[in-house]
Short mmCIF file of C-alpha atoms and ligand atoms in Angstrom, two decimals:
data_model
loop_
_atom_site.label_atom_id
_atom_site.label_comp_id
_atom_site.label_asym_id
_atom_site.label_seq_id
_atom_site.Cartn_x
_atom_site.Cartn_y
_atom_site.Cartn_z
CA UNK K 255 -54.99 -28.60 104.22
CA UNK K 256 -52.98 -26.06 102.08
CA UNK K 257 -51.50 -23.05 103.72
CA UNK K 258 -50.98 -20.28 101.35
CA UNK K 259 -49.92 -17.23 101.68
CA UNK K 260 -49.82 -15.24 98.24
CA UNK K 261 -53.30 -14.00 96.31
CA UNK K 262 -51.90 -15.77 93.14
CA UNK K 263 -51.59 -19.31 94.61
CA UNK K 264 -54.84 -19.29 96.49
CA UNK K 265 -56.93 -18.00 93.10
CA UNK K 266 -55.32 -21.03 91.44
CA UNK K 267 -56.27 -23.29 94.41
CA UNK K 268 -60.06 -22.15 94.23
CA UNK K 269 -60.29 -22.55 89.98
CA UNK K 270 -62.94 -23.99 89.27
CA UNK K 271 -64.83 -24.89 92.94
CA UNK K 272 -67.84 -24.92 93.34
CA UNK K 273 -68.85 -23.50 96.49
CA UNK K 274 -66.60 -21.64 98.53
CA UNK K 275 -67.08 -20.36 102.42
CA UNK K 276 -64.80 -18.09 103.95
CA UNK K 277 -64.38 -17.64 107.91
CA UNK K 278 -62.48 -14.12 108.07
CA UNK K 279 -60.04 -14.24 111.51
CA UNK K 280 -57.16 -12.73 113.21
CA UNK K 281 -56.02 -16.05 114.44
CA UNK K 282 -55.28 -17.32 117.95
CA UNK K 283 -58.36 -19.76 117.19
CA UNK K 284 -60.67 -21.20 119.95
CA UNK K 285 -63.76 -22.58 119.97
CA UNK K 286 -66.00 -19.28 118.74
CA UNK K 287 -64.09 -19.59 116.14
CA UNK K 288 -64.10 -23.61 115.67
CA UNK K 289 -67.83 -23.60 115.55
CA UNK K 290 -68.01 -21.22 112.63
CA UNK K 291 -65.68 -23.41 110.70
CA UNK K 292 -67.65 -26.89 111.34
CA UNK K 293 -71.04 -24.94 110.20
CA UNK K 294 -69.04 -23.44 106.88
CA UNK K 295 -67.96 -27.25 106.18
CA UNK K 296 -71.48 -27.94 106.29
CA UNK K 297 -72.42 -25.32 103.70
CA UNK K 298 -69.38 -25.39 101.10
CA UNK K 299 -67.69 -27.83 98.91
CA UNK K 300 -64.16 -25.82 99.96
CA UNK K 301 -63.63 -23.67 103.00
CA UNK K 302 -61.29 -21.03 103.62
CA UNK K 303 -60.23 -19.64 106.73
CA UNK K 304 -58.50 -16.65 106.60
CA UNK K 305 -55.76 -15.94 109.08
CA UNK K 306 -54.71 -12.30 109.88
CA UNK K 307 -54.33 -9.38 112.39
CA UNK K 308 -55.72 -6.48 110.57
CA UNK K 309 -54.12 -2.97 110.96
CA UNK K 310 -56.33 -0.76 109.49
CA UNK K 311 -59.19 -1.99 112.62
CA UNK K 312 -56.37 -0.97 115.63
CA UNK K 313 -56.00 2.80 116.57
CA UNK K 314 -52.44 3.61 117.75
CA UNK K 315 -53.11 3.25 121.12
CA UNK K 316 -54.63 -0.66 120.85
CA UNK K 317 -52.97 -3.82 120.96
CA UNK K 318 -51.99 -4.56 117.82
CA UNK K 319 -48.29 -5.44 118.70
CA UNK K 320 -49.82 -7.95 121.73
CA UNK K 321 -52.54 -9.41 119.69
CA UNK K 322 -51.47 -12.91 120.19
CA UNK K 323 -50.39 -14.74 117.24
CA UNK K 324 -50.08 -18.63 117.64
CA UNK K 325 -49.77 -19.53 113.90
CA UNK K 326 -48.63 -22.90 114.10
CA UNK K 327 -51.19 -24.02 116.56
CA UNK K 328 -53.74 -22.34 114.39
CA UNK K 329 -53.27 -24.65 111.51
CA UNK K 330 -52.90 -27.93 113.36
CA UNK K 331 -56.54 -27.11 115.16
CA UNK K 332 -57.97 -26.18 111.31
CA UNK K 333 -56.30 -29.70 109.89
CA UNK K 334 -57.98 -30.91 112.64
CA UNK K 335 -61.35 -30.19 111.44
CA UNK K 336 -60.80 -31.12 107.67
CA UNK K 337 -60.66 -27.20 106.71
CA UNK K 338 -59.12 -26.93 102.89
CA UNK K 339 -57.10 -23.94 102.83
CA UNK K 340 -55.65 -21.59 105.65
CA UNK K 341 -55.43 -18.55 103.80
CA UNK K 342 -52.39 -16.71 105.73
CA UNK K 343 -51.20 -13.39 103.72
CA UNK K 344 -48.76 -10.76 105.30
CA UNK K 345 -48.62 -7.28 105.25
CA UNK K 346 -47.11 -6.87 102.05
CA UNK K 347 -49.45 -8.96 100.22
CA UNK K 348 -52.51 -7.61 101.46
CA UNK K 349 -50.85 -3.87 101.40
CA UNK K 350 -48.10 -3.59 98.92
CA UNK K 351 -48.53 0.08 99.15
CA UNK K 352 -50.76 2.08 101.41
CA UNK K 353 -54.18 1.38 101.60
CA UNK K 354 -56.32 4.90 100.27
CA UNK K 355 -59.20 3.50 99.37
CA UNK K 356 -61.14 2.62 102.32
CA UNK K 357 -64.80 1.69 102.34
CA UNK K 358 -67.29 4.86 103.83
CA UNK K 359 -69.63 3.22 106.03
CA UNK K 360 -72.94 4.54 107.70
CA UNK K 361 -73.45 6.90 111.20
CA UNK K 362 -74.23 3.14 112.76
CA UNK K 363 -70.53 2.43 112.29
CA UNK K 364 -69.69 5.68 114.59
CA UNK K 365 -71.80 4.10 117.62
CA UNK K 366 -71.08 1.99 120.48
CA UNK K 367 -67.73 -0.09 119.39
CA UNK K 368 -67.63 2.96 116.41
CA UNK K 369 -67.66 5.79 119.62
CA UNK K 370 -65.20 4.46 121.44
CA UNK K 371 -62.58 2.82 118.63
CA UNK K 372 -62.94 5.45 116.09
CA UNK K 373 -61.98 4.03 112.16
CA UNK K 374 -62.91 0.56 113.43
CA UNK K 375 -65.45 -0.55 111.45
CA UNK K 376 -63.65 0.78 107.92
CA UNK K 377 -60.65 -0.67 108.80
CA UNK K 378 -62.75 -3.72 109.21
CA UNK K 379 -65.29 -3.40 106.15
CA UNK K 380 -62.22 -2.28 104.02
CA UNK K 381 -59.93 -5.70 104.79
CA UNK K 382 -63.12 -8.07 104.53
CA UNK K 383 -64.01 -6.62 101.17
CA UNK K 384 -60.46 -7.19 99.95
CA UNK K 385 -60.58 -10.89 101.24
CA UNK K 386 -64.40 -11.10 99.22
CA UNK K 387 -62.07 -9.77 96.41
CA UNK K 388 -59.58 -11.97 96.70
CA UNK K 389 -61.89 -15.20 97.50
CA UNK K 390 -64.68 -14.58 95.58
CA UNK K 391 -66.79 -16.64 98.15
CA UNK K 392 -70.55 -17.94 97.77
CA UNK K 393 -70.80 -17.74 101.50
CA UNK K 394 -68.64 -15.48 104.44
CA UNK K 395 -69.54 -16.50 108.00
CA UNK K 396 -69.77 -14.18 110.88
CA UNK K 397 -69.85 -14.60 115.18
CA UNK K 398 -72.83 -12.36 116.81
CA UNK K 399 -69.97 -12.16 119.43
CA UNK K 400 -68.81 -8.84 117.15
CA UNK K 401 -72.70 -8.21 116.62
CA UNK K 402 -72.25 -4.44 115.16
CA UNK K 403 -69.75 -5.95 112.88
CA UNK K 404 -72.00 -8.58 111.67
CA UNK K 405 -74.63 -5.78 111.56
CA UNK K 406 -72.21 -3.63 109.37
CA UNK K 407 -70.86 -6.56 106.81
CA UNK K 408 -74.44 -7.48 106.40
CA UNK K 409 -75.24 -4.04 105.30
CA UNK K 410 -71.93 -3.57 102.94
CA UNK K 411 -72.95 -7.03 101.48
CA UNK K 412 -76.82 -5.42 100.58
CA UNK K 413 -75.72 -2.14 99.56
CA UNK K 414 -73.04 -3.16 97.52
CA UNK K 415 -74.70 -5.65 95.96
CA UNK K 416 -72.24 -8.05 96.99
CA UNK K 417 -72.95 -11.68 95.57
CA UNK K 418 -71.76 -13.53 99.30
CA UNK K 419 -74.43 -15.05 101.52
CA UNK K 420 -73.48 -14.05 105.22
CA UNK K 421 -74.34 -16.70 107.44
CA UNK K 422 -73.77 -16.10 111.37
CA UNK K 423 -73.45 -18.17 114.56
CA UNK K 424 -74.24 -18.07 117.96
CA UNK K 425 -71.46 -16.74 120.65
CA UNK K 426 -69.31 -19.74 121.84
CA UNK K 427 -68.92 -19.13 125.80
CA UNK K 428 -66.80 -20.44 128.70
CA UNK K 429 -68.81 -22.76 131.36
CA UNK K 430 -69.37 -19.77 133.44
CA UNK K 431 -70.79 -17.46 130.31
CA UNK K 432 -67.59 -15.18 129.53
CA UNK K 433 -67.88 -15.40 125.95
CA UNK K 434 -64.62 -16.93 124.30
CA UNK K 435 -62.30 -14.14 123.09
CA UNK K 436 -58.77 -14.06 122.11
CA UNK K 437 -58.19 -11.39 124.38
CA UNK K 438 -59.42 -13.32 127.43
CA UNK K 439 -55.58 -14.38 127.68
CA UNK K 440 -55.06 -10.73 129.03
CA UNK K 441 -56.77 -11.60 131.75
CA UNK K 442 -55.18 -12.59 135.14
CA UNK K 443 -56.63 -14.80 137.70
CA UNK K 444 -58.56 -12.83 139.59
CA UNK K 445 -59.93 -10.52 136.81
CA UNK K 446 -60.90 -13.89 134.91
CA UNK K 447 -63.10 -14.91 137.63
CA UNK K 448 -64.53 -11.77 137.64
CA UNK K 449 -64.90 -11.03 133.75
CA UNK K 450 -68.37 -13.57 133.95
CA UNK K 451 -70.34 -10.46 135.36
CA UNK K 452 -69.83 -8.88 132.05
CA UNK K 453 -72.64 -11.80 130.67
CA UNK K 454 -75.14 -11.72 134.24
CA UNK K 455 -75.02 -7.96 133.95
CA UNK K 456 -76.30 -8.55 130.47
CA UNK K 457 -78.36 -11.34 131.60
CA UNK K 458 -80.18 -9.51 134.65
CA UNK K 459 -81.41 -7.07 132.06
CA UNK K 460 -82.61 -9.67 129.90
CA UNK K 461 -84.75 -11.27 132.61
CA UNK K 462 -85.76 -7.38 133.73
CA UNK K 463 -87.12 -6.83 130.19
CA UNK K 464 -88.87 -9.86 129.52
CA UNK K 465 -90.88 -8.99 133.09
CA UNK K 466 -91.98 -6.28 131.40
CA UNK K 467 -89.74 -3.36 132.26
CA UNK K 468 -89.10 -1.14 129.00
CA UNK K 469 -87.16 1.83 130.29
CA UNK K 470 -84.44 1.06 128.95
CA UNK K 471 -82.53 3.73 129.84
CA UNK K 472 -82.75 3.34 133.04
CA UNK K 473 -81.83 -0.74 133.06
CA UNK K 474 -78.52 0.32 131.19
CA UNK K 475 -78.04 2.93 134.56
CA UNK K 476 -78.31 0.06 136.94
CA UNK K 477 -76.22 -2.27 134.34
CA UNK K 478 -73.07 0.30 134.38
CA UNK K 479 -73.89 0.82 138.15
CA UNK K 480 -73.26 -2.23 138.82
CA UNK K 481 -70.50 -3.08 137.03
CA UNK K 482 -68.67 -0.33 137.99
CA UNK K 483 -69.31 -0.99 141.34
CA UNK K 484 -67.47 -3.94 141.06
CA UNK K 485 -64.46 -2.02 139.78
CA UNK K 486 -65.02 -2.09 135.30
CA UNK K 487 -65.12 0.91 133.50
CA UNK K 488 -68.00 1.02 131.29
CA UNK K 489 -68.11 1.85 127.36
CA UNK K 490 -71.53 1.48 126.82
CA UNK K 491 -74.48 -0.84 127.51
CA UNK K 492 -77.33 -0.19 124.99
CA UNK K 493 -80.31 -1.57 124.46
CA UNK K 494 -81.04 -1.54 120.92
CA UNK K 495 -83.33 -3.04 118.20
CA UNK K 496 -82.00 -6.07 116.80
CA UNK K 497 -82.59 -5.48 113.47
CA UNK K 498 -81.61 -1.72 112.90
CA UNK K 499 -79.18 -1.37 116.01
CA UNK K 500 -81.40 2.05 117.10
CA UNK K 501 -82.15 2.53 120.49
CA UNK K 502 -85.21 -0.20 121.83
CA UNK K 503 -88.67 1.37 121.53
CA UNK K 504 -90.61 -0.85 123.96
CA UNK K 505 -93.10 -1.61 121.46
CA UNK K 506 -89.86 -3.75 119.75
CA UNK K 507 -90.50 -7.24 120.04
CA UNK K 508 -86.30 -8.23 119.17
CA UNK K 509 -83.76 -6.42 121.46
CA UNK K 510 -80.07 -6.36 121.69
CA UNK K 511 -78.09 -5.51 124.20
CA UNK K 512 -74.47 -4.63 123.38
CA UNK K 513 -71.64 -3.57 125.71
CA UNK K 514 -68.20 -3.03 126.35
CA UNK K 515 -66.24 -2.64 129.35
CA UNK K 516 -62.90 -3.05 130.55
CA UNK K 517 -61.12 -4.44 133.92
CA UNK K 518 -57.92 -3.82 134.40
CA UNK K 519 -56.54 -2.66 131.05
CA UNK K 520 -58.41 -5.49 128.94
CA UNK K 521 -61.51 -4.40 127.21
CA UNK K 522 -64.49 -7.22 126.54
CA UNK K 523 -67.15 -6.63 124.44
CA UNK K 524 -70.42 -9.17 124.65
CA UNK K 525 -74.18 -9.18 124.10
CA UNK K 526 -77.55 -10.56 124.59
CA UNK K 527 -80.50 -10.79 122.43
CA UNK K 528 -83.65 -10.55 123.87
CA UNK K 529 -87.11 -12.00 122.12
CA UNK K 530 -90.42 -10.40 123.94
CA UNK K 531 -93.69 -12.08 124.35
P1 AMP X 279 -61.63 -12.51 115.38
O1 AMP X 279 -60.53 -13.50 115.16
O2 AMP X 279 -61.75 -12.03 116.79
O3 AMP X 279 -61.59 -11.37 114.36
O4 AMP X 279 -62.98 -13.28 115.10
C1 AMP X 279 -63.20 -13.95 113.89
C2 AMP X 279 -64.64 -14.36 113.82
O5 AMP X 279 -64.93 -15.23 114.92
C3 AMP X 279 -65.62 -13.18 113.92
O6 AMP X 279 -66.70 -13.38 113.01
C4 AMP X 279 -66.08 -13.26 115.36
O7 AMP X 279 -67.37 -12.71 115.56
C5 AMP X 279 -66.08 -14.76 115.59
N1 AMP X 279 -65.99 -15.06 117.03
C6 AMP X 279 -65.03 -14.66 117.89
N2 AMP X 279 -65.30 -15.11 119.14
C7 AMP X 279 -66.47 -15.79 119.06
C8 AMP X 279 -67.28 -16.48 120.01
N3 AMP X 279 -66.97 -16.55 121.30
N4 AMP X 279 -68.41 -17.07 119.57
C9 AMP X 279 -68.76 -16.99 118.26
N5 AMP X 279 -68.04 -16.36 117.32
C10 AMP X 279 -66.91 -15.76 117.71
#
């Protein structure tokens, strides 16, 4: 595996390839991430994974500084897996100067994760259309674990007419259904054990809507009810359309259910799609 860290040395690395994936990241790999690298080896002649902690996507008040960064352990996991390039720029490569052209995205990208981490989701189109820029990819795979974001580059990619495939993958969970996050290592003991309600919350409205229930609104009551019950403070829980990320009708036949809540100062996002009968 190469590890390169300037634009020049990786566009000389990927002359003349045939078919390149890139899996975007901020590092601090685990198995969420792992299992979109084995599916890009199974799609591309070369894969990239990119490795970097994006500025532009943290407000001042977020965790940039304490975003865990575990380089060296990165690489040895992507060797590991037969992965051909860790692409690993630095601030000054990827911003020289300061960034002023960011990319204007859509009232979806002020919602749920939009509402409550305002610039967000153009700090996070803006950096994964410089690494399409820089890569030039065939294919660009996603998590639905970040299932706005997905929702959002999907969108950029049609509307821009970009010429990248976006493939996604299922969310990679722990044994008792916390979905696998870098930020679960903010967790202490006690709050670990209880982050898993995040995914039965989500879960117990599944199972309510596929008995039929369909108002919504007041499932996602009960759902931050009961959660903060327990002692989270609740973002949002929405039931939404999976396809247009607008509030369920209950005629829709493919729901999603995003949310985002926090316990003790760590903040989890997860989700659940839901196919009706
Ligand atoms: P991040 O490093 O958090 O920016 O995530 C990089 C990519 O990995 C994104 O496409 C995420 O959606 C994806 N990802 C993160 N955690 C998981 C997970 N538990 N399951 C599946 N994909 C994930």
């Amino acid at each position: 595996m190469k590890v390169i860290s300037t634009i020049s040395e990786l566009r000389t690395a990927l002359k003349g390839i045939n078919k390149i994936a890139l899996v975007p990241t901020m590092g601090n790999l685990h198995e969420g991430h792992l299992a979109l690298v084995r599916k890009a080896k199974k799609c591309a002649d070369c894969v990239v994974v990119s490795i970097y902690v994006n500025p532009l996507q943290f407000l001042p008040n977020e965790d940039f500084n304490q975003y865990p960064r575990t380089l060296s352990e990165d690489c040895k996991l992507l060797q590991n897996l037969d992965v051909d390039i860790a692409f690993v720029p630095d601030d000054k490569i990827l911003f020289p100067v300061k960034q002023k052209i960011l990319v204007l995205l859509p009232p979806v990208a002020d919602q749920f994760e939009g509402k409550f981490r305002p610039g967000f989701f153009r700090g996070v189109a803006t950096i994964v259309l410089k690494l399409f820029n820089i890569i030039q990819p065939d294919i660009a795979l996603f998590g639905k674990k970040d299932y706005q974001q997905l929702h959002i580059i999907r969108l950029m990619v049609q509307q821009l007419d970009l010429p990248i495939e976006i493939l996604d993958e299922e969310i990679i969970r722990a044994s008792d259904g916390l979905a696998l996050s870098s930020r679960n290592r903010y967790l202490n003991d006690i709050q670990r054990i209880e982050a898993c309600h995040l995914y039965q919350t989500l879960n117990t409205v599944k199972t309510d809507i596929q008995a039929g229930q369909n108002r919504f609104a007041s499932l996602e009551e009960n759902a931050v009810r009961v959660l903060k019950t327990r002692g989270w403070s609740v973002d949002y829980i929405a039931v939404l359309n999976q396809v247009s990320l607008i509030p369920a009708h209950p005629e829709d036949k493919a729901l999603v259910v995003l949310a985002a809540a926090r316990i003790g100062q760590t903040r989890l996002i997860d989700n659940i799609e839901i196919l009706k009968s």
